[in-house]
C-alpha positions as YAML, in Angstrom:
chain: A
units: angstrom
residues:
- id: 1
  name: MET
  ca: [-88.29, -25.16, -44.74]
- id: 2
  name: SER
  ca: [-89.20, -27.64, -47.46]
- id: 3
  name: PHE
  ca: [-87.06, -30.60, -48.44]
- id: 4
  name: LEU
  ca: [-86.58, -29.19, -51.96]
- id: 5
  name: ARG
  ca: [-85.45, -25.80, -50.65]
- id: 6
  name: ARG
  ca: [-82.91, -27.40, -48.27]
- id: 7
  name: LEU
  ca: [-81.63, -29.54, -51.13]
- id: 8
  name: MET
  ca: [-81.19, -26.52, -53.38]
- id: 9
  name: GLU
  ca: [-79.33, -24.63, -50.63]
- id: 10
  name: SER
  ca: [-77.04, -27.61, -50.10]
- id: 11
  name: LEU
  ca: [-76.28, -27.86, -53.80]
- id: 12
  name: ALA
  ca: [-75.44, -24.16, -53.83]
- id: 13
  name: GLY
  ca: [-73.02, -24.67, -50.94]
- id: 14
  name: GLY
  ca: [-75.19, -23.05, -48.31]
- id: 15
  name: GLY
  ca: [-75.67, -26.19, -46.25]
- id: 16
  name: ALA
  ca: [-72.33, -27.92, -46.67]
- id: 17
  name: ASN
  ca: [-70.98, -26.91, -43.27]
- id: 18
  name: ARG
  ca: [-74.23, -26.16, -41.46]
- id: 19
  name: HIS
  ca: [-75.94, -29.53, -41.41]
- id: 20
  name: GLY
  ca: [-75.01, -30.11, -37.76]
- id: 21
  name: ILE
  ca: [-75.02, -33.89, -38.18]
- id: 22
  name: GLN
  ca: [-72.13, -35.65, -36.45]
- id: 23
  name: VAL
  ca: [-70.76, -39.16, -36.16]
- id: 24
  name: GLY
  ca: [-72.60, -40.89, -33.31]
- id: 25
  name: ASP
  ca: [-75.90, -39.03, -33.79]
- id: 26
  name: ARG
  ca: [-78.90, -41.37, -33.66]
- id: 27
  name: TYR
  ca: [-82.06, -41.21, -35.77]
- id: 28
  name: VAL
  ca: [-85.33, -43.07, -36.01]
- id: 29
  name: LYS
  ca: [-86.81, -43.62, -39.46]
- id: 30
  name: THR
  ca: [-90.25, -41.97, -39.48]
- id: 31
  name: ASP
  ca: [-91.74, -43.02, -42.82]
- id: 32
  name: GLY
  ca: [-93.39, -46.42, -43.05]
- id: 33
  name: GLN
  ca: [-94.80, -48.71, -40.38]
- id: 34
  name: TYR
  ca: [-91.53, -50.05, -38.99]
- id: 35
  name: GLN
  ca: [-89.55, -47.31, -37.22]
- id: 36
  name: SER
  ca: [-85.96, -48.51, -37.21]
- id: 37
  name: MET
  ca: [-83.13, -46.85, -35.26]
- id: 38
  name: TRP
  ca: [-79.95, -45.73, -37.06]
- id: 39
  name: THR
  ca: [-76.60, -44.28, -35.93]
- id: 40
  name: VAL
  ca: [-74.36, -41.99, -38.02]
- id: 41
  name: HIS
  ca: [-71.14, -43.94, -38.63]
- id: 42
  name: GLN
  ca: [-69.44, -41.55, -41.08]
- id: 43
  name: ILE
  ca: [-70.00, -38.29, -42.99]
- id: 44
  name: VAL
  ca: [-69.03, -38.64, -46.65]
- id: 45
  name: HIS
  ca: [-68.60, -35.96, -49.29]
- id: 46
  name: PHE
  ca: [-69.21, -36.41, -53.01]
- id: 47
  name: GLU
  ca: [-68.44, -33.85, -55.68]
- id: 48
  name: GLY
  ca: [-71.39, -31.72, -56.76]
- id: 49
  name: ILE
  ca: [-73.97, -32.99, -54.26]
- id: 50
  name: PRO
  ca: [-74.73, -32.37, -50.57]
- id: 51
  name: PRO
  ca: [-72.79, -34.29, -47.89]
- id: 52
  name: HIS
  ca: [-74.16, -37.70, -46.98]
- id: 53
  name: ALA
  ca: [-74.29, -39.63, -43.71]
- id: 54
  name: ARG
  ca: [-73.44, -43.31, -43.64]
- id: 55
  name: LEU
  ca: [-75.89, -44.92, -41.19]
- id: 56
  name: VAL
  ca: [-75.69, -48.28, -39.46]
- id: 57
  name: PRO
  ca: [-78.75, -49.95, -37.94]
- id: 58
  name: ASP
  ca: [-78.76, -50.16, -34.14]
- id: 59
  name: GLN
  ca: [-80.39, -53.58, -33.95]
- id: 60
  name: GLU
  ca: [-78.61, -55.30, -36.85]
- id: 61
  name: TYR
  ca: [-75.15, -53.69, -36.91]
- id: 62
  name: HIS
  ca: [-73.73, -56.64, -38.89]
- id: 63
  name: LEU
  ca: [-76.21, -56.17, -41.76]
- id: 64
  name: GLY
  ca: [-74.39, -53.25, -43.35]
- id: 65
  name: TYR
  ca: [-75.24, -49.61, -43.80]
- id: 66
  name: ARG
  ca: [-77.18, -47.06, -45.83]
- id: 67
  name: THR
  ca: [-75.99, -43.72, -47.16]
- id: 68
  name: ILE
  ca: [-78.45, -40.82, -46.86]
- id: 69
  name: SER
  ca: [-78.13, -37.17, -47.86]
- id: 70
  name: VAL
  ca: [-77.84, -34.94, -44.78]
- id: 71
  name: THR
  ca: [-80.66, -32.94, -46.35]
- id: 72
  name: ALA
  ca: [-82.98, -35.97, -46.25]
- id: 73
  name: LEU
  ca: [-81.71, -36.96, -42.80]
- id: 74
  name: ASP
  ca: [-82.65, -33.51, -41.51]
- id: 75
  name: ASP
  ca: [-86.21, -33.80, -42.90]
- id: 76
  name: PRO
  ca: [-88.68, -34.92, -40.17]
- id: 77
  name: ASP
  ca: [-90.82, -36.63, -42.83]
- id: 78
  name: PHE
  ca: [-88.02, -39.20, -43.16]
- id: 79
  name: TYR
  ca: [-85.93, -39.23, -39.96]
- id: 80
  name: ARG
  ca: [-86.05, -37.78, -36.44]
- id: 81
  name: ARG
  ca: [-82.98, -37.27, -34.23]
- id: 82
  name: VAL
  ca: [-83.10, -39.07, -30.87]
- id: 83
  name: ALA
  ca: [-81.01, -38.87, -27.71]
- id: 84
  name: PRO
  ca: [-77.60, -40.51, -27.87]
- id: 85
  name: GLY
  ca: [-77.19, -43.92, -26.34]
- id: 86
  name: PRO
  ca: [-75.38, -47.23, -26.72]
- id: 87
  name: ARG
  ca: [-76.10, -49.46, -29.70]
- id: 88
  name: PRO
  ca: [-77.40, -52.79, -28.32]
- id: 89
  name: ASN
  ca: [-75.57, -55.15, -30.71]
- id: 90
  name: ALA
  ca: [-72.53, -53.07, -31.68]
- id: 91
  name: PRO
  ca: [-69.22, -54.96, -31.67]
- id: 92
  name: ARG
  ca: [-66.95, -54.12, -28.75]
...
């Protein structure tokens, strides 16, 4: 299914509860040369748009976060889900 079609379904409410993305899921960024690893820290909801995932980088946890639409996060052109595992530099 295309990115645009998934986005339209999410806006219509069809993907709001079906995204299947959970806190703790890990993803590798697939676009660009540098493939960084990210972990879902929080799912956030904004009025009128699809849910978003707040991601923290595995290697530089202290550097902040990025917020990505679950629709974009589910698109293999941008991110790919990987097996769960510990974050190397996460605070304990």
